[in-house]
PDB file of C-alpha atoms and ligand atoms in Angstrom:
ATOM      1  CA  MET A   3       0.000   0.000   0.000  1.00  0.00           C
ATOM      2  CA  ARG A   4       1.235   3.518  -0.801  1.00  0.00           C
ATOM      3  CA  LYS A   5       1.089   6.449   1.554  1.00  0.00           C
ATOM      4  CA  ILE A   6      -0.982   9.454   0.474  1.00  0.00           C
ATOM      5  CA  VAL A   7       1.250  12.442   1.186  1.00  0.00           C
ATOM      6  CA  ILE A   8      -0.159  15.965   0.990  1.00  0.00           C
ATOM      7  CA  ALA A   9       2.401  18.698   1.546  1.00  0.00           C
ATOM      8  CA  GLY A  10       1.984  22.447   1.734  1.00  0.00           C
ATOM      9  CA  ASN A  11       4.881  24.365   0.203  1.00  0.00           C
ATOM     10  CA  TRP A  12       4.636  27.827   1.732  1.00  0.00           C
ATOM     11  CA  LYS A  13       7.471  29.132  -0.484  1.00  0.00           C
ATOM     12  CA  MET A  14       8.666  32.643   0.508  1.00  0.00           C
ATOM     13  CA  ASN A  15       5.397  33.452   2.250  1.00  0.00           C
ATOM     14  CA  LYS A  16       4.482  34.005   5.906  1.00  0.00           C
ATOM     15  CA  THR A  17       6.544  35.654   8.611  1.00  0.00           C
ATOM     16  CA  VAL A  18       7.627  33.521  11.561  1.00  0.00           C
ATOM     17  CA  ALA A  19       4.586  34.626  13.583  1.00  0.00           C
ATOM     18  CA  GLU A  20       2.258  33.924  10.648  1.00  0.00           C
ATOM     19  CA  SER A  21       3.877  30.529  10.094  1.00  0.00           C
ATOM     20  CA  VAL A  22       3.368  29.567  13.725  1.00  0.00           C
ATOM     21  CA  ARG A  23      -0.288  30.579  13.471  1.00  0.00           C
ATOM     22  CA  LEU A  24      -0.890  28.668  10.236  1.00  0.00           C
ATOM     23  CA  ALA A  25       0.916  25.581  11.540  1.00  0.00           C
ATOM     24  CA  SER A  26      -1.276  25.587  14.660  1.00  0.00           C
ATOM     25  CA  GLU A  27      -4.406  25.903  12.537  1.00  0.00           C
ATOM     26  CA  VAL A  28      -3.349  23.083  10.219  1.00  0.00           C
ATOM     27  CA  ALA A  29      -2.433  20.830  13.163  1.00  0.00           C
ATOM     28  CA  ALA A  30      -5.798  21.453  14.819  1.00  0.00           C
ATOM     29  CA  ALA A  31      -7.732  20.878  11.606  1.00  0.00           C
ATOM     30  CA  ALA A  32      -5.771  17.695  10.784  1.00  0.00           C
ATOM     31  CA  ARG A  33      -6.318  16.138  14.210  1.00  0.00           C
ATOM     32  CA  ASP A  34      -8.643  13.409  12.935  1.00  0.00           C
ATOM     33  CA  VAL A  35      -6.925  12.691   9.613  1.00  0.00           C
ATOM     34  CA  GLN A  36      -6.170   8.965   9.335  1.00  0.00           C
ATOM     35  CA  ASN A  37      -4.977   8.066   5.851  1.00  0.00           C
ATOM     36  CA  VAL A  38      -2.979  11.086   4.743  1.00  0.00           C
ATOM     37  CA  VAL A  39       0.521  12.068   5.774  1.00  0.00           C
ATOM     38  CA  VAL A  40       0.095  15.837   6.199  1.00  0.00           C
ATOM     39  CA  VAL A  41       3.263  17.891   5.741  1.00  0.00           C
ATOM     40  CA  VAL A  42       4.018  21.615   5.886  1.00  0.00           C
ATOM     41  CA  ALA A  43       7.110  23.342   4.489  1.00  0.00           C
ATOM     42  CA  PRO A  44       7.639  26.834   5.948  1.00  0.00           C
ATOM     43  CA  THR A  45      10.646  29.041   5.208  1.00  0.00           C
ATOM     44  CA  TYR A  46      13.957  28.089   6.819  1.00  0.00           C
ATOM     45  CA  LEU A  47      13.523  30.984   9.235  1.00  0.00           C
ATOM     46  CA  ALA A  48      10.282  29.584  10.652  1.00  0.00           C
ATOM     47  CA  LEU A  49      11.243  25.900  10.755  1.00  0.00           C
ATOM     48  CA  ALA A  50      12.403  25.732  14.380  1.00  0.00           C
ATOM     49  CA  LYS A  51       9.354  27.520  15.790  1.00  0.00           C
ATOM     50  CA  VAL A  52       6.978  25.515  13.598  1.00  0.00           C
ATOM     51  CA  ALA A  53       8.743  22.335  14.750  1.00  0.00           C
ATOM     52  CA  ASP A  54       7.786  23.247  18.334  1.00  0.00           C
ATOM     53  CA  VAL A  55       4.175  23.852  17.333  1.00  0.00           C
ATOM     54  CA  LEU A  56       3.964  20.490  15.548  1.00  0.00           C
ATOM     55  CA  GLN A  57       5.351  18.471  18.462  1.00  0.00           C
ATOM     56  CA  GLY A  58       2.839  15.783  19.389  1.00  0.00           C
ATOM     57  CA  THR A  59       0.586  16.497  16.370  1.00  0.00           C
ATOM     58  CA  LYS A  60       0.047  14.460  13.213  1.00  0.00           C
ATOM     59  CA  VAL A  61       1.598  17.082  10.933  1.00  0.00           C
ATOM     60  CA  LYS A  62       5.139  16.530   9.660  1.00  0.00           C
ATOM     61  CA  LEU A  63       7.727  19.185   8.974  1.00  0.00           C
ATOM     62  CA  ALA A  64       9.472  19.733   5.632  1.00  0.00           C
ATOM     63  CA  ALA A  65      12.181  22.107   4.422  1.00  0.00           C
ATOM     64  CA  GLN A  66      11.979  23.722   0.985  1.00  0.00           C
ATOM     65  CA  ASP A  67      15.592  23.000   0.033  1.00  0.00           C
ATOM     66  CA  VAL A  68      18.943  21.876   1.457  1.00  0.00           C
ATOM     67  CA  HIS A  69      22.636  21.929   0.604  1.00  0.00           C
ATOM     68  CA  TRP A  70      24.501  18.688   0.040  1.00  0.00           C
ATOM     69  CA  GLU A  71      27.602  19.544   2.095  1.00  0.00           C
ATOM     70  CA  ASN A  72      27.722  19.156   5.895  1.00  0.00           C
ATOM     71  CA  GLN A  73      29.098  22.605   6.688  1.00  0.00           C
ATOM     72  CA  GLY A  74      31.545  25.223   5.484  1.00  0.00           C
ATOM     73  CA  ALA A  75      31.875  28.248   3.262  1.00  0.00           C
ATOM     74  CA  TYR A  76      28.494  28.124   1.517  1.00  0.00           C
ATOM     75  CA  THR A  77      26.991  31.512   2.287  1.00  0.00           C
ATOM     76  CA  GLY A  78      23.229  31.482   2.461  1.00  0.00           C
ATOM     77  CA  LYS A  79      22.884  27.710   2.573  1.00  0.00           C
ATOM     78  CA  VAL A  80      21.555  25.277   5.174  1.00  0.00           C
ATOM     79  CA  SER A  81      22.797  21.703   5.646  1.00  0.00           C
ATOM     80  CA  ALA A  82      20.825  18.516   6.086  1.00  0.00           C
ATOM     81  CA  ASP A  83      22.296  17.970   9.570  1.00  0.00           C
ATOM     82  CA  MET A  84      20.888  21.335  10.653  1.00  0.00           C
ATOM     83  CA  LEU A  85      17.451  20.411   9.343  1.00  0.00           C
ATOM     84  CA  LYS A  86      17.568  16.994  10.958  1.00  0.00           C
ATOM     85  CA  GLU A  87      18.493  18.468  14.330  1.00  0.00           C
ATOM     86  CA  ILE A  88      15.289  20.493  14.561  1.00  0.00           C
ATOM     87  CA  GLY A  89      12.968  17.681  13.492  1.00  0.00           C
ATOM     88  CA  VAL A  90      12.588  18.050   9.731  1.00  0.00           C
ATOM     89  CA  GLU A  91      11.371  14.777   8.176  1.00  0.00           C
ATOM     90  CA  TYR A  92      10.884  15.724   4.502  1.00  0.00           C
ATOM     91  CA  VAL A  93      12.899  17.974   2.185  1.00  0.00           C
ATOM     92  CA  ILE A  94      11.551  19.364  -1.096  1.00  0.00           C
ATOM     93  CA  ILE A  95      14.302  19.013  -3.702  1.00  0.00           C
ATOM     94  CA  GLY A  96      14.444  20.217  -7.289  1.00  0.00           C
ATOM     95  CA  HIS A  97      11.359  22.428  -7.246  1.00  0.00           C
ATOM     96  CA  SER A  98      10.897  24.069 -10.637  1.00  0.00           C
ATOM     97  CA  GLU A  99      11.473  27.496  -9.063  1.00  0.00           C
ATOM     98  CA  GLN A 100      14.859  26.262  -7.833  1.00  0.00           C
ATOM     99  CA  ARG A 101      15.602  24.859 -11.282  1.00  0.00           C
ATOM    100  CA  THR A 102      14.474  28.014 -13.094  1.00  0.00           C
ATOM    101  CA  TYR A 103      15.793  30.795 -10.855  1.00  0.00           C
ATOM    102  CA  PHE A 104      18.639  29.277  -8.847  1.00  0.00           C
ATOM    103  CA  GLY A 105      20.502  26.952 -11.177  1.00  0.00           C
ATOM    104  CA  GLU A 106      19.312  23.611  -9.778  1.00  0.00           C
ATOM    105  CA  THR A 107      20.302  20.753 -12.081  1.00  0.00           C
ATOM    106  CA  ASP A 108      19.633  17.025 -12.092  1.00  0.00           C
ATOM    107  CA  ASP A 109      23.148  16.626 -10.700  1.00  0.00           C
ATOM    108  CA  THR A 110      22.553  18.929  -7.698  1.00  0.00           C
ATOM    109  CA  VAL A 111      19.172  17.274  -7.150  1.00  0.00           C
ATOM    110  CA  ASN A 112      20.932  13.908  -6.973  1.00  0.00           C
ATOM    111  CA  LYS A 113      23.524  15.156  -4.469  1.00  0.00           C
ATOM    112  CA  LYS A 114      20.834  16.655  -2.234  1.00  0.00           C
ATOM    113  CA  VAL A 115      18.678  13.510  -2.418  1.00  0.00           C
ATOM    114  CA  LYS A 116      21.614  11.343  -1.353  1.00  0.00           C
ATOM    115  CA  LYS A 117      22.493  13.628   1.547  1.00  0.00           C
ATOM    116  CA  VAL A 118      18.947  13.783   2.878  1.00  0.00           C
ATOM    117  CA  LEU A 119      18.571   9.997   2.689  1.00  0.00           C
ATOM    118  CA  THR A 120      21.857   9.481   4.532  1.00  0.00           C
ATOM    119  CA  LEU A 121      20.382  11.342   7.476  1.00  0.00           C
ATOM    120  CA  GLY A 122      17.125   9.400   7.494  1.00  0.00           C
ATOM    121  CA  MET A 123      14.889  12.130   6.064  1.00  0.00           C
ATOM    122  CA  SER A 124      12.748  11.698   2.944  1.00  0.00           C
ATOM    123  CA  PRO A 125      13.276  13.799  -0.168  1.00  0.00           C
ATOM    124  CA  ILE A 126      10.247  15.038  -2.103  1.00  0.00           C
ATOM    125  CA  ILE A 127      11.788  15.045  -5.566  1.00  0.00           C
ATOM    126  CA  CYS A 128      10.130  17.539  -7.918  1.00  0.00           C
ATOM    127  CA  ILE A 129      10.013  16.870 -11.635  1.00  0.00           C
ATOM    128  CA  GLY A 130       7.927  18.224 -14.487  1.00  0.00           C
ATOM    129  CA  GLU A 131       7.935  19.644 -17.979  1.00  0.00           C
ATOM    130  CA  THR A 132       7.481  23.184 -19.261  1.00  0.00           C
ATOM    131  CA  LEU A 133       4.672  23.995 -21.668  1.00  0.00           C
ATOM    132  CA  ALA A 134       7.132  24.233 -24.572  1.00  0.00           C
ATOM    133  CA  GLU A 135       8.507  20.787 -23.715  1.00  0.00           C
ATOM    134  CA  ARG A 136       5.015  19.276 -23.553  1.00  0.00           C
ATOM    135  CA  GLN A 137       3.892  20.960 -26.773  1.00  0.00           C
ATOM    136  CA  GLY A 138       7.129  19.911 -28.455  1.00  0.00           C
ATOM    137  CA  GLY A 139       6.449  16.246 -27.674  1.00  0.00           C
ATOM    138  CA  ARG A 140       9.249  16.052 -25.123  1.00  0.00           C
ATOM    139  CA  LEU A 141       7.216  15.222 -21.993  1.00  0.00           C
ATOM    140  CA  GLU A 142       8.513  11.667 -21.693  1.00  0.00           C
ATOM    141  CA  SER A 143      12.135  12.480 -22.467  1.00  0.00           C
ATOM    142  CA  VAL A 144      12.178  15.323 -19.905  1.00  0.00           C
ATOM    143  CA  LEU A 145      10.659  13.144 -17.181  1.00  0.00           C
ATOM    144  CA  THR A 146      13.029  10.299 -18.033  1.00  0.00           C
ATOM    145  CA  THR A 147      16.092  12.553 -17.730  1.00  0.00           C
ATOM    146  CA  GLN A 148      14.882  14.053 -14.455  1.00  0.00           C
ATOM    147  CA  VAL A 149      13.998  10.709 -12.846  1.00  0.00           C
ATOM    148  CA  ASN A 150      17.177   8.976 -13.988  1.00  0.00           C
ATOM    149  CA  GLY A 151      19.229  11.952 -12.809  1.00  0.00           C
ATOM    150  CA  ALA A 152      17.603  12.161  -9.378  1.00  0.00           C
ATOM    151  CA  TYR A 153      17.936   8.412  -8.697  1.00  0.00           C
ATOM    152  CA  GLU A 154      21.471   7.991 -10.103  1.00  0.00           C
ATOM    153  CA  GLY A 155      23.423   5.741  -7.699  1.00  0.00           C
ATOM    154  CA  LEU A 156      20.540   5.194  -5.262  1.00  0.00           C
ATOM    155  CA  SER A 157      20.027   1.685  -3.892  1.00  0.00           C
ATOM    156  CA  ILE A 158      16.588   0.133  -3.837  1.00  0.00           C
ATOM    157  CA  ASP A 159      16.422   0.752  -0.066  1.00  0.00           C
ATOM    158  CA  ASP A 160      17.238   4.427  -0.620  1.00  0.00           C
ATOM    159  CA  ALA A 161      14.674   4.698  -3.398  1.00  0.00           C
ATOM    160  CA  ARG A 162      11.989   3.215  -1.140  1.00  0.00           C
ATOM    161  CA  ARG A 163      12.212   6.266   1.140  1.00  0.00           C
ATOM    162  CA  THR A 164      11.682   8.845  -1.592  1.00  0.00           C
ATOM    163  CA  VAL A 165       8.554  10.698  -2.646  1.00  0.00           C
ATOM    164  CA  ILE A 166       8.144  12.185  -6.133  1.00  0.00           C
ATOM    165  CA  ALA A 167       6.148  15.318  -6.928  1.00  0.00           C
ATOM    166  CA  TYR A 168       5.120  15.471 -10.585  1.00  0.00           C
ATOM    167  CA  GLU A 169       4.553  19.169 -11.191  1.00  0.00           C
ATOM    168  CA  PRO A 170       3.947  20.365 -14.735  1.00  0.00           C
ATOM    169  CA  VAL A 171       5.695  23.742 -14.698  1.00  0.00           C
ATOM    170  CA  TRP A 172       2.880  25.356 -16.695  1.00  0.00           C
ATOM    171  CA  ALA A 173       0.444  24.490 -13.906  1.00  0.00           C
ATOM    172  CA  ILE A 174       2.441  25.852 -10.967  1.00  0.00           C
ATOM    173  CA  GLY A 175       0.933  29.040  -9.596  1.00  0.00           C
ATOM    174  CA  THR A 176      -0.966  29.682 -12.823  1.00  0.00           C
ATOM    175  CA  GLY A 177      -4.449  28.524 -11.880  1.00  0.00           C
ATOM    176  CA  VAL A 178      -4.277  26.110 -14.829  1.00  0.00           C
ATOM    177  CA  THR A 179      -4.370  22.490 -13.684  1.00  0.00           C
ATOM    178  CA  ALA A 180      -3.530  19.372 -15.639  1.00  0.00           C
ATOM    179  CA  THR A 181      -6.719  17.438 -16.341  1.00  0.00           C
ATOM    180  CA  ASP A 182      -7.234  14.264 -14.335  1.00  0.00           C
ATOM    181  CA  ASP A 183      -6.281  12.250 -17.435  1.00  0.00           C
ATOM    182  CA  GLU A 184      -3.185  14.292 -18.287  1.00  0.00           C
ATOM    183  CA  ALA A 185      -1.957  13.985 -14.723  1.00  0.00           C
ATOM    184  CA  GLN A 186      -2.737  10.258 -14.480  1.00  0.00           C
ATOM    185  CA  GLN A 187      -0.890   9.554 -17.744  1.00  0.00           C
ATOM    186  CA  ALA A 188       2.215  11.389 -16.580  1.00  0.00           C
ATOM    187  CA  HIS A 189       2.111   9.670 -13.181  1.00  0.00           C
ATOM    188  CA  ALA A 190       1.774   6.234 -14.777  1.00  0.00           C
ATOM    189  CA  PHE A 191       4.749   7.048 -16.990  1.00  0.00           C
ATOM    190  CA  VAL A 192       6.845   8.142 -13.990  1.00  0.00           C
ATOM    191  CA  ARG A 193       5.928   4.919 -12.196  1.00  0.00           C
ATOM    192  CA  SER A 194       7.024   2.946 -15.263  1.00  0.00           C
ATOM    193  CA  LEU A 195      10.397   4.713 -15.084  1.00  0.00           C
ATOM    194  CA  LEU A 196      10.775   3.653 -11.452  1.00  0.00           C
ATOM    195  CA  ALA A 197       9.849   0.096 -12.431  1.00  0.00           C
ATOM    196  CA  LYS A 198      12.595   0.105 -15.064  1.00  0.00           C
ATOM    197  CA  LEU A 199      15.128   1.256 -12.484  1.00  0.00           C
ATOM    198  CA  TYR A 200      14.066  -0.834  -9.481  1.00  0.00           C
ATOM    199  CA  GLY A 201      11.336  -3.293 -10.490  1.00  0.00           C
ATOM    200  CA  ASP A 202       7.587  -3.223 -10.192  1.00  0.00           C
ATOM    201  CA  GLU A 203       7.299  -3.915  -6.458  1.00  0.00           C
ATOM    202  CA  LEU A 204       9.360  -0.843  -5.609  1.00  0.00           C
ATOM    203  CA  ALA A 205       7.600   1.290  -8.218  1.00  0.00           C
ATOM    204  CA  GLN A 206       4.219   0.387  -6.744  1.00  0.00           C
ATOM    205  CA  SER A 207       5.368   1.427  -3.273  1.00  0.00           C
ATOM    206  CA  ILE A 208       6.507   4.991  -4.063  1.00  0.00           C
ATOM    207  CA  SER A 209       4.107   7.880  -3.485  1.00  0.00           C
ATOM    208  CA  ILE A 210       3.865  10.207  -6.485  1.00  0.00           C
ATOM    209  CA  GLN A 211       2.259  13.549  -5.666  1.00  0.00           C
ATOM    210  CA  TYR A 212       0.650  15.875  -8.181  1.00  0.00           C
ATOM    211  CA  GLY A 213       1.486  19.579  -7.955  1.00  0.00           C
ATOM    212  CA  GLY A 214       0.214  22.536  -9.970  1.00  0.00           C
ATOM    213  CA  SER A 215      -2.754  24.698  -8.961  1.00  0.00           C
ATOM    214  CA  MET A 216      -4.316  21.917  -6.916  1.00  0.00           C
ATOM    215  CA  LYS A 217      -7.192  23.255  -4.832  1.00  0.00           C
ATOM    216  CA  PRO A 218     -10.273  21.980  -3.006  1.00  0.00           C
ATOM    217  CA  GLU A 219     -12.322  22.226  -6.237  1.00  0.00           C
ATOM    218  CA  ASN A 220     -10.102  19.863  -8.248  1.00  0.00           C
ATOM    219  CA  ALA A 221      -8.428  17.759  -5.553  1.00  0.00           C
ATOM    220  CA  ALA A 222     -10.959  14.920  -5.378  1.00  0.00           C
ATOM    221  CA  GLY A 223     -10.740  14.214  -9.123  1.00  0.00           C
ATOM    222  CA  LEU A 224      -6.948  14.274  -9.206  1.00  0.00           C
ATOM    223  CA  LEU A 225      -6.493  12.229  -6.027  1.00  0.00           C
ATOM    224  CA  ALA A 226      -8.920   9.584  -7.247  1.00  0.00           C
ATOM    225  CA  GLN A 227      -6.568   8.739 -10.144  1.00  0.00           C
ATOM    226  CA  LYS A 228      -4.867   5.374  -9.783  1.00  0.00           C
ATOM    227  CA  ASP A 229      -1.292   6.674  -9.761  1.00  0.00           C
ATOM    228  CA  ILE A 230      -1.775   9.992  -7.941  1.00  0.00           C
ATOM    229  CA  ASP A 231      -0.838   9.568  -4.306  1.00  0.00           C
ATOM    230  CA  GLY A 232      -1.197  13.036  -2.860  1.00  0.00           C
ATOM    231  CA  GLY A 233      -0.253  16.566  -3.689  1.00  0.00           C
ATOM    232  CA  LEU A 234       2.351  19.273  -3.344  1.00  0.00           C
ATOM    233  CA  ILE A 235       0.356  22.414  -2.799  1.00  0.00           C
ATOM    234  CA  GLY A 236       1.497  26.032  -3.100  1.00  0.00           C
ATOM    235  CA  GLY A 237      -1.149  28.776  -3.091  1.00  0.00           C
ATOM    236  CA  ALA A 238      -3.956  26.677  -1.611  1.00  0.00           C
ATOM    237  CA  ALA A 239      -1.732  25.666   1.319  1.00  0.00           C
ATOM    238  CA  LEU A 240      -1.494  29.219   2.632  1.00  0.00           C
ATOM    239  CA  LYS A 241      -4.851  28.988   4.391  1.00  0.00           C
ATOM    240  CA  ALA A 242      -5.691  26.094   6.700  1.00  0.00           C
ATOM    241  CA  ASP A 243      -9.238  25.662   5.381  1.00  0.00           C
ATOM    242  CA  SER A 244      -8.269  25.406   1.703  1.00  0.00           C
ATOM    243  CA  PHE A 245      -5.328  23.105   2.551  1.00  0.00           C
ATOM    244  CA  LEU A 246      -7.634  20.861   4.565  1.00  0.00           C
ATOM    245  CA  GLY A 247     -10.089  21.008   1.662  1.00  0.00           C
ATOM    246  CA  ILE A 248      -7.470  19.036  -0.249  1.00  0.00           C
ATOM    247  CA  VAL A 249      -6.422  16.755   2.615  1.00  0.00           C
ATOM    248  CA  THR A 250     -10.009  15.719   3.422  1.00  0.00           C
ATOM    249  CA  PRO A 251     -10.843  14.026   0.072  1.00  0.00           C
ATOM    250  CA  GLY A 252      -7.424  12.317   0.235  1.00  0.00           C
ATOM    251  CA  ASP A 253      -8.311  10.907   3.627  1.00  0.00           C
ATOM    252  CA  THR A 254     -11.155   8.846   2.154  1.00  0.00           C
ATOM    253  CA  LEU A 255      -8.827   6.978  -0.216  1.00  0.00           C
ATOM    254  CA  SER A 256      -6.426   4.102   0.029  1.00  0.00           C
ATOM    255  CA  LYS A 257      -3.920   3.301  -2.713  1.00  0.00           C
TER     256      LYS A 257
HETATM  257  C1  LIG B   8       4.196  24.327  -5.965  1.00  0.00           C
HETATM  258  O1  LIG B   8       4.770  25.352  -5.681  1.00  0.00           O
HETATM  259  O2  LIG B   8       4.790  23.248  -5.855  1.00  0.00           O
HETATM  260  C2  LIG B   8       2.820  24.424  -6.440  1.00  0.00           C
HETATM  261  C3  LIG B   8       2.251  23.358  -6.890  1.00  0.00           C
HETATM  262  O3  LIG B   8       2.226  25.664  -6.387  1.00  0.00           O
HETATM  263  P1  LIG B   8       0.671  25.980  -6.716  1.00  0.00           P
HETATM  264  O4  LIG B   8      -0.149  24.982  -5.940  1.00  0.00           O
HETATM  265  O5  LIG B   8       0.463  27.359  -6.237  1.00  0.00           O
HETATM  266  O6  LIG B   8       0.501  25.812  -8.180  1.00  0.00           O
END
């Protein structure tokens, strides 16, 4: 059985005080959730305080990025050990905004994934095509390169602890969502890539989230798809009620 993982990526939104408030609201609203792993990813600055708020609740803590080195002269960066120390369990890696604005490559994604796994945290590995790539018939080749790059050198036991977020870049923050069918087809393809790398049993065990303008109005349809095992949510995660409006339909499912 696969876990349904629904994660809120707060991006560069919310002050520390606002993050603490939102985390408390999400934790209270998620009290009775049974079948969904609920995750929130505040800014680095708010992680420690949000970690305190989430103590003893069902909500897990994620970071939005990490560096692959342990320590040293990397101005502006945060290491996996530092995240681990304050209770981070998931790390978003390779988000399209990192790839587009900050020079993230499949190689740096791979280094970060390995580091996070070494410390017992789970990477949420983001992949997805641009509109030009999709329209140019390159969807499958882009996803293949990204998946092969992210998993390069990972053992089957490492791979088992990963989560993938399939996020078509054209759907992120645009209000345009992939249709249920478009998303399901891409997810099935990503699962087939995992099966090629590690076999079918492993591929069936990995949670593949959908991300891209997911909201309460479209969540039930997307989450009902056979190969969609949760969501990575940006805008709709910034308010507890809309975030829970996505978690709640997920909670009725088992995959
Ligand atoms: C994201 O940032 O990963 C995302 C999916 O954002 P949004 O839900 O706002 O499209």
